[in-house]
XYZ file of C-alpha atoms in Angstrom:
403
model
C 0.000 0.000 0.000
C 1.775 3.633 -1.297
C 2.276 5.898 2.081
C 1.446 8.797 1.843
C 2.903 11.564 4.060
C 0.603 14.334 4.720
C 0.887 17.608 6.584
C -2.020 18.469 8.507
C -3.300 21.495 8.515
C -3.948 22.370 12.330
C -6.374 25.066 13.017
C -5.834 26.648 16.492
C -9.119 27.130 18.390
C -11.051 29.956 19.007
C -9.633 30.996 22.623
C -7.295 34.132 22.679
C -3.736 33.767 22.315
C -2.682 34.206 25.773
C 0.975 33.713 27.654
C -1.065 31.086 29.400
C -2.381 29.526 26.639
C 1.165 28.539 25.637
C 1.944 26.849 28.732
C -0.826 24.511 28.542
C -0.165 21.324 29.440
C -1.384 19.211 26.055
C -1.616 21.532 22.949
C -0.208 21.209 19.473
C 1.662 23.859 17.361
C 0.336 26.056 14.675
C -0.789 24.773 11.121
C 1.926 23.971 8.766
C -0.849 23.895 5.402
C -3.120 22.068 3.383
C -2.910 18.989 1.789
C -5.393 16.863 -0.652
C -5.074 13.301 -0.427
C -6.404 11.458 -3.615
C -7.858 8.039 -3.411
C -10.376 5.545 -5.499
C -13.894 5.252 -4.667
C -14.240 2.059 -2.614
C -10.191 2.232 -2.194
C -7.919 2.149 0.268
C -4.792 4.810 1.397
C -2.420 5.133 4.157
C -1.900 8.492 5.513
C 0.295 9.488 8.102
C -0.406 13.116 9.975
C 2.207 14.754 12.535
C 1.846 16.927 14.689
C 4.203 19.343 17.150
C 4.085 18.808 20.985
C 3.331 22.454 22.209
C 2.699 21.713 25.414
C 4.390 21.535 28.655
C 3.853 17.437 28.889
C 5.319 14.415 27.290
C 2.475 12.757 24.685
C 2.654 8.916 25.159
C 2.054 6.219 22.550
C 1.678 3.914 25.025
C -0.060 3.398 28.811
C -3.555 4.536 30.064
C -3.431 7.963 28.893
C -1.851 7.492 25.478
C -2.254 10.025 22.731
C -4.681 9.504 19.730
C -6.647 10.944 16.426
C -10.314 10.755 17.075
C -12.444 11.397 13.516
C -14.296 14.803 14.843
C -16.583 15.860 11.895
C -18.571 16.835 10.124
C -20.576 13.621 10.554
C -20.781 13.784 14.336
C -17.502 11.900 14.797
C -18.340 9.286 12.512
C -16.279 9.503 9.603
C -16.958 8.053 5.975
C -13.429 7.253 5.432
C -13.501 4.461 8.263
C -11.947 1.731 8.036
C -11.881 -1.770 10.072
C -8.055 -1.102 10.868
C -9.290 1.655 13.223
C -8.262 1.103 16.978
C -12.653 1.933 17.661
C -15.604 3.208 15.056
C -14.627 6.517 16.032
C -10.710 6.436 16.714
C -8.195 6.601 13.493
C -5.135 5.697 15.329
C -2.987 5.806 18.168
C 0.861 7.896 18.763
C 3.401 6.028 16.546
C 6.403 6.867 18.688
C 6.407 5.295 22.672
C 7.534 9.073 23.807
C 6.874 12.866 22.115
C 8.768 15.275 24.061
C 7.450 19.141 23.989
C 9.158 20.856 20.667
C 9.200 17.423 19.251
C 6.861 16.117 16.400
C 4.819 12.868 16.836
C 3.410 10.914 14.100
C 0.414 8.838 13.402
C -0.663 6.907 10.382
C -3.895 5.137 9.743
C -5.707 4.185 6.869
C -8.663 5.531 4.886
C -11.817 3.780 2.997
C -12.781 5.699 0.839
C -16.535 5.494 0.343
C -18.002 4.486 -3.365
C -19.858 8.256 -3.863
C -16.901 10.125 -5.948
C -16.447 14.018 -4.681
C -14.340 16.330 -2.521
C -14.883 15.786 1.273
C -13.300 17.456 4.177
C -12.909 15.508 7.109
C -12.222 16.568 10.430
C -9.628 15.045 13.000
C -8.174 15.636 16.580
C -5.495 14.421 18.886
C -6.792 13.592 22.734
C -5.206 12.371 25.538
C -7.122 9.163 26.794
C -9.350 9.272 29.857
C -7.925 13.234 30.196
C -8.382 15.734 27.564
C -8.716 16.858 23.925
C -5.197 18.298 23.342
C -5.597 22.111 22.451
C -4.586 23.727 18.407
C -4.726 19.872 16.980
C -7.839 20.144 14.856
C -6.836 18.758 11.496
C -9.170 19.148 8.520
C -7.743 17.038 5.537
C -9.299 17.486 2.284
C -9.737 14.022 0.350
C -10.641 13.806 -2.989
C -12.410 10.624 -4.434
C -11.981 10.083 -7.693
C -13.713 7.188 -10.278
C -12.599 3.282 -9.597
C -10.014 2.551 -12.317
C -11.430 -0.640 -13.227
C -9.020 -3.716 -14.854
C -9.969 -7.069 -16.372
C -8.800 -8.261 -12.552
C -11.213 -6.163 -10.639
C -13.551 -8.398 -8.592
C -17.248 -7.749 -8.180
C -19.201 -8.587 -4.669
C -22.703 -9.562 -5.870
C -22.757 -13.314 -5.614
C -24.374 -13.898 -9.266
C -24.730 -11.591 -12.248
C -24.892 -11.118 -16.342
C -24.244 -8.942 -18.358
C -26.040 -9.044 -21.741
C -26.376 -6.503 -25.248
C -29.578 -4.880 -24.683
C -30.144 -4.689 -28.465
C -29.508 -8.164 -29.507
C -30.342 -10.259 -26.042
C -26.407 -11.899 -26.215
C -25.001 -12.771 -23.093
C -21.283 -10.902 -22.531
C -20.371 -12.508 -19.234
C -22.177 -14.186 -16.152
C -21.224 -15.598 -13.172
C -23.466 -18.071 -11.169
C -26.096 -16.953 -13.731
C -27.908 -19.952 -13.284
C -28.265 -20.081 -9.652
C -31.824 -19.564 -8.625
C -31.891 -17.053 -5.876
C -34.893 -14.737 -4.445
C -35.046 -11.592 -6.798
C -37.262 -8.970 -3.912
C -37.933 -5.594 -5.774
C -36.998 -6.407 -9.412
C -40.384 -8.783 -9.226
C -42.307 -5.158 -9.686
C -41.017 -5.470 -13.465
C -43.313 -8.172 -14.045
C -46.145 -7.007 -12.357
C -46.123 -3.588 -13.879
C -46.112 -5.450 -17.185
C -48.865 -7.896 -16.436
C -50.846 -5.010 -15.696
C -50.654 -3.222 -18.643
C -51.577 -6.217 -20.194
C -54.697 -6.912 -17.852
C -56.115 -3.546 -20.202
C -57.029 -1.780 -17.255
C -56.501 2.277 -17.912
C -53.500 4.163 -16.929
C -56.235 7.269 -16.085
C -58.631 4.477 -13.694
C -58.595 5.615 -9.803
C -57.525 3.213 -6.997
C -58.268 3.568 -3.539
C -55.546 2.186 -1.495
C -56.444 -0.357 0.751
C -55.093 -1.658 3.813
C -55.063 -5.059 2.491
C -52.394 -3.431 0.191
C -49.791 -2.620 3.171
C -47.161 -5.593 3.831
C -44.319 -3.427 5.067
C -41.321 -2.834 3.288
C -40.762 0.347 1.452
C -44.198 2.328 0.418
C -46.021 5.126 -0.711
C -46.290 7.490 2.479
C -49.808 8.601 2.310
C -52.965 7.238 3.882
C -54.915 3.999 3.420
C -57.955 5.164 1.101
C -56.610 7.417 -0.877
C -57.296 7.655 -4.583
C -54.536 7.578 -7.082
C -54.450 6.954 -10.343
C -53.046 3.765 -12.094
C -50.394 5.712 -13.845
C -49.112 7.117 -10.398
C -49.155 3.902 -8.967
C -46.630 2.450 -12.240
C -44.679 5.303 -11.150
C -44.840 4.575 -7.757
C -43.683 1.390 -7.932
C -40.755 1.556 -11.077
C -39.040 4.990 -9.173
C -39.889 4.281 -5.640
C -40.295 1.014 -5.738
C -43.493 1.455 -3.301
C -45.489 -1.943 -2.304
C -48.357 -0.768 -1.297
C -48.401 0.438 -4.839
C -47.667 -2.630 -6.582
C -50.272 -4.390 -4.368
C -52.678 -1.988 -4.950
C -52.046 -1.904 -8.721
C -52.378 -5.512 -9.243
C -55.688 -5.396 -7.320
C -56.903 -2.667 -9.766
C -56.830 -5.466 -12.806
C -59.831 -7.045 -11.291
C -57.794 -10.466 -10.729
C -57.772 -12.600 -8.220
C -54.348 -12.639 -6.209
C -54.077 -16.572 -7.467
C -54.978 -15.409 -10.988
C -52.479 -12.183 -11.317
C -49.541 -14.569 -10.208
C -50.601 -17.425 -13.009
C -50.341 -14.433 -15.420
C -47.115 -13.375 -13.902
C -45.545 -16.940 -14.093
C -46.957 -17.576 -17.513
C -45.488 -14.332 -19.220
C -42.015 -15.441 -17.849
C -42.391 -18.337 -19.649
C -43.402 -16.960 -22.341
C -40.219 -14.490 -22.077
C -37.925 -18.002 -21.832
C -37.607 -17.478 -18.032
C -37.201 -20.904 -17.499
C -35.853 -21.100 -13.906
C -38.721 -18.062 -12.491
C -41.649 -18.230 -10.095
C -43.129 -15.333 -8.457
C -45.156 -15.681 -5.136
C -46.421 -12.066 -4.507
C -46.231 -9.045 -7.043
C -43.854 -6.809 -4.427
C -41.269 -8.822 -4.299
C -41.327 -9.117 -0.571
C -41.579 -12.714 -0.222
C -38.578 -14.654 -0.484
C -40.798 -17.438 -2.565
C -40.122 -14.681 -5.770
C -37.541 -16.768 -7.372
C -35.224 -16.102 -10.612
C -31.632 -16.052 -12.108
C -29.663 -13.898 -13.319
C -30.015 -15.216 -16.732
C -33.752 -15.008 -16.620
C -33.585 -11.438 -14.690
C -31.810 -10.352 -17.918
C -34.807 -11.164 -20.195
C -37.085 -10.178 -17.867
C -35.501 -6.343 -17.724
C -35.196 -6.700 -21.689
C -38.848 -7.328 -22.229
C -39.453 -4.805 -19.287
C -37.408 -2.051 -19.818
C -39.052 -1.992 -23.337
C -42.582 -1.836 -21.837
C -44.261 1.564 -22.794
C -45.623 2.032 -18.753
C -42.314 0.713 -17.525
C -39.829 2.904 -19.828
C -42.076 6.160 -18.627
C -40.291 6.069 -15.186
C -37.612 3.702 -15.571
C -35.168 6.530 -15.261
C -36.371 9.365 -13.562
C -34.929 10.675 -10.886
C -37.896 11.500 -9.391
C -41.712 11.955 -9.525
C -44.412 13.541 -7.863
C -47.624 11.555 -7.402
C -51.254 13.589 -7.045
C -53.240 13.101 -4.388
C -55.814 15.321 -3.333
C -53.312 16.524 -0.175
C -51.066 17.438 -3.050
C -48.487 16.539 -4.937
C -46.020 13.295 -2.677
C -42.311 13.349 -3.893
C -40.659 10.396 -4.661
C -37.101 9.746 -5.451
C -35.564 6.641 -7.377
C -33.969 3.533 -5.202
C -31.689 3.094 -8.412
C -28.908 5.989 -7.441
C -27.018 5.344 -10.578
C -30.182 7.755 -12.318
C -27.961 10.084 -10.640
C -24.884 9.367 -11.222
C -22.960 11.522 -13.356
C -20.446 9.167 -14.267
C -22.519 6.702 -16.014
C -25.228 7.075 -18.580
C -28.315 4.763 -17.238
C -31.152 4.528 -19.087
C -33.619 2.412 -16.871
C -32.638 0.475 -13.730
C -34.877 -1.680 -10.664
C -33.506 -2.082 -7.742
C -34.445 -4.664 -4.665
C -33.598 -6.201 -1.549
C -35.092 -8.252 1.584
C -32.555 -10.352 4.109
C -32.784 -13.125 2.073
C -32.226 -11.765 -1.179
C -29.057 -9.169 -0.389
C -29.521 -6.389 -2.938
C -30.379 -6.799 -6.476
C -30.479 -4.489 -9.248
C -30.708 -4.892 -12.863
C -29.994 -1.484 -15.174
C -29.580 -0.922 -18.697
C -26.235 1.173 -19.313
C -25.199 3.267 -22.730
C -21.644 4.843 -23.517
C -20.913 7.051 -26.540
C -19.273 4.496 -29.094
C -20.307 1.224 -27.291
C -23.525 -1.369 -26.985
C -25.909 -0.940 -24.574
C -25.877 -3.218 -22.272
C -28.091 -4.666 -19.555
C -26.501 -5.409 -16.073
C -28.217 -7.884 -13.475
C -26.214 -8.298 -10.189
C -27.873 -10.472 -7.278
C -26.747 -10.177 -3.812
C -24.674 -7.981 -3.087
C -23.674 -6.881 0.294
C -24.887 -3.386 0.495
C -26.748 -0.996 -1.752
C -24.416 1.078 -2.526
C -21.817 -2.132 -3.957
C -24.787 -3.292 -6.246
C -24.537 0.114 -8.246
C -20.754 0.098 -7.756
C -20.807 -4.054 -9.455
C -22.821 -2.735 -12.198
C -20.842 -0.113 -12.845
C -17.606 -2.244 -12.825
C -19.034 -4.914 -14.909
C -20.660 -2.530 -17.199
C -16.959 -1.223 -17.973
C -15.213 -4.653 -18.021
C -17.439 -5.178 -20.844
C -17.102 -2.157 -23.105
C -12.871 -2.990 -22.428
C -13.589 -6.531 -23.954
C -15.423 -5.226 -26.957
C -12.564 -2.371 -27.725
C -9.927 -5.430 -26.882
C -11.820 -7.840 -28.955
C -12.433 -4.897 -32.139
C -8.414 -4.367 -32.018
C -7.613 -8.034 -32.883
């Protein structure tokens, strides 16, 4: 791992600087400037800060009341950039040298995660004295820049299956564990928006929402009876991936609950999902079963679907209800990502499931692709897999075009 050696910049608080303010016994010496450490999203650096005893005691690396760099800000002491290494959740490291005599300089290195969301942060540190004091003038505020993954043919994904296929002619570019039928949560929705539309019932038709149509999970945030329309409901349900919504939208068809899951299971046939079952149309139960592979062809079909491609990739939408308009924002953050190009996307996730996601991806010069990855860790590493595999694609078709 590179070190990297960085001088702190050490703002001095706001007391007054006063003859006994430099005889105190723990304080650190004045700022020295500012340095910006650069490191990958979802990376890893080493950076070592020192700082100059100004006080009138020894600091000790060592012993009950050893010295150490507590994360201070701005997120309430817990920092983005932490990583397991760290001595506690909130402490980046301890005093590298046993001893730190006043007028010398102690160091102390400790490493940073960066998170996956690329940006300039400023992160906020301090040195204390354990079980005594916070030592006076050692506020450091480091400036960290995260910059885009480089991804490499050798750059490992976490979701435990995935494929990646051409959106435009339904080839499959890579997989792994494709096969493996695992429980799919959210991305079910697809399939029930689309055996909706083909129920015929009216995008302008008015639902009441019922409390028959509350299972927990995420949801639309207003009040059981009130009347929406169909087409806020599809919207509902593709960008905020609300089940209430999806319950109450598949009740709208006039089905039966048994009959609206037939229909389900019998269009994924029909779409070659050979390996799918569906037991509720949120998602929520773990009994909603798929693959990768068939995920893929599901999205293809869905993404394609004219009530499905409306909201696919908004960012947001307001729904009407007769308290006014309810904002909703997308569960697929890569809508919002200005590093990628996504031009619809489904996210998901129960316990069982981990989270899922399956987006459709463009890049000036390359195919469009379609990206399924099934259980991942956290949220944020589903958009980060898709991203990566996304890329390790388009590197393979420039690779492959060279030959």
């Amino acid at each position: 791992m590179k070190r990297l050696l960085l001088i702190a910049t050490l703002v001095l608080l706001a007391a007054p600087h006063s003859a006994g303010a430099a005889t105190r016994a723990y304080a650190s010496g004045a700022a020295q400037g500012d340095t910006v450490v650069r490191v990958e999203a979802g990376k890893t650096k080493e950076v070592t800060l020192k700082f100059k005893n100004a006080g009138s005691y020894a600091w000790r690396g060592t012993g009950k009341s050893y010295v150490s760099l507590y994360a201070t800000g701005p997120y309430k002491r817990k920092s983005v950039f932490w990583h397991s290494a760290w001595p506690t959740r909130y402490q980046a490291d301890r005093l590298n040298e046993a001893t730190v005599k006043p007028g010398q300089t102690g160091s102390l290195t400790f490493t940073l995660h960066a998170p996956l969301e690329i940006g300039t942060y400023t992160e906020q540190f301090q040195l204390a004295v354990e079980n005594v004091a916070w030592i006076y003038g050692s506020v450091a505020r480091v400036k960290i820049e995260v910059v885009p993954e480089q991804v490499t043919a050798e750059t490992s994904v976490n979701a435990k299956a995935y494929a990646v296929m051409d959106a435009e002619s339904g080839d499959t570019l890579a997989s792994s564990n494709a096969a493996d039928v695992r429980s799919i949560a959210s991305i079910t929705k697809l399939m029930t928006v689309m055996v909706a539309r083909e129920s015929g019932i009216s995008p302008d038709a008015v639902v009441r929402l019922a409390r028959e149509d509350e299972v927990g999970g995420g949801r639309l945030r207003v009040a059981v009876g009130t009347e929406i329309t169909v087409r806020d409901l599809v919207a509902s349900v593709i960008v905020g991936s609300a089940n209430n919504a999806a319950n109450a939208l598949a009740r709208a068809t006039g089905l039966s609950r048994e009959d609206f899951l037939a229909r389900m299971d019998a269009k994924a046939r029909a779409l070659g999902m050979t390996s799918t079952s569906f037991a509720d149309p949120t998602g929520i139960e773990v009994g909603n079963l798929s693959t990768a592979a068939d995920v893929a062809l599901m999205a293809r079909a869905g993404f394609d679907d004219p009530w499905i491609s409306e909201f696919a990739a908004a960012p947001e939408y307001r729904v009407a209800t007769a308290e006014g308009p309810h904002l909703i924002k997308n569960t697929n953050k890569l809508v919002s990502d200005a590093t990628v190009d996504v031009t619809a996307g489904k996210t998901g996730f129960i316990n069982e499931a981990g989270y899922t996601l399956v987006t459709r991806l463009k890049k000036e010069g390359e195919r469009e692709l379609l990206v399924v990855v099934l259980g991942s860790d956290t949220k944020n590493l589903s958009f980060r897999d898709a991203k990566v595999l996304a890329e390790k694609s388009w590197a393979r078709s420039k690779t492959a075009a060279a030959r």
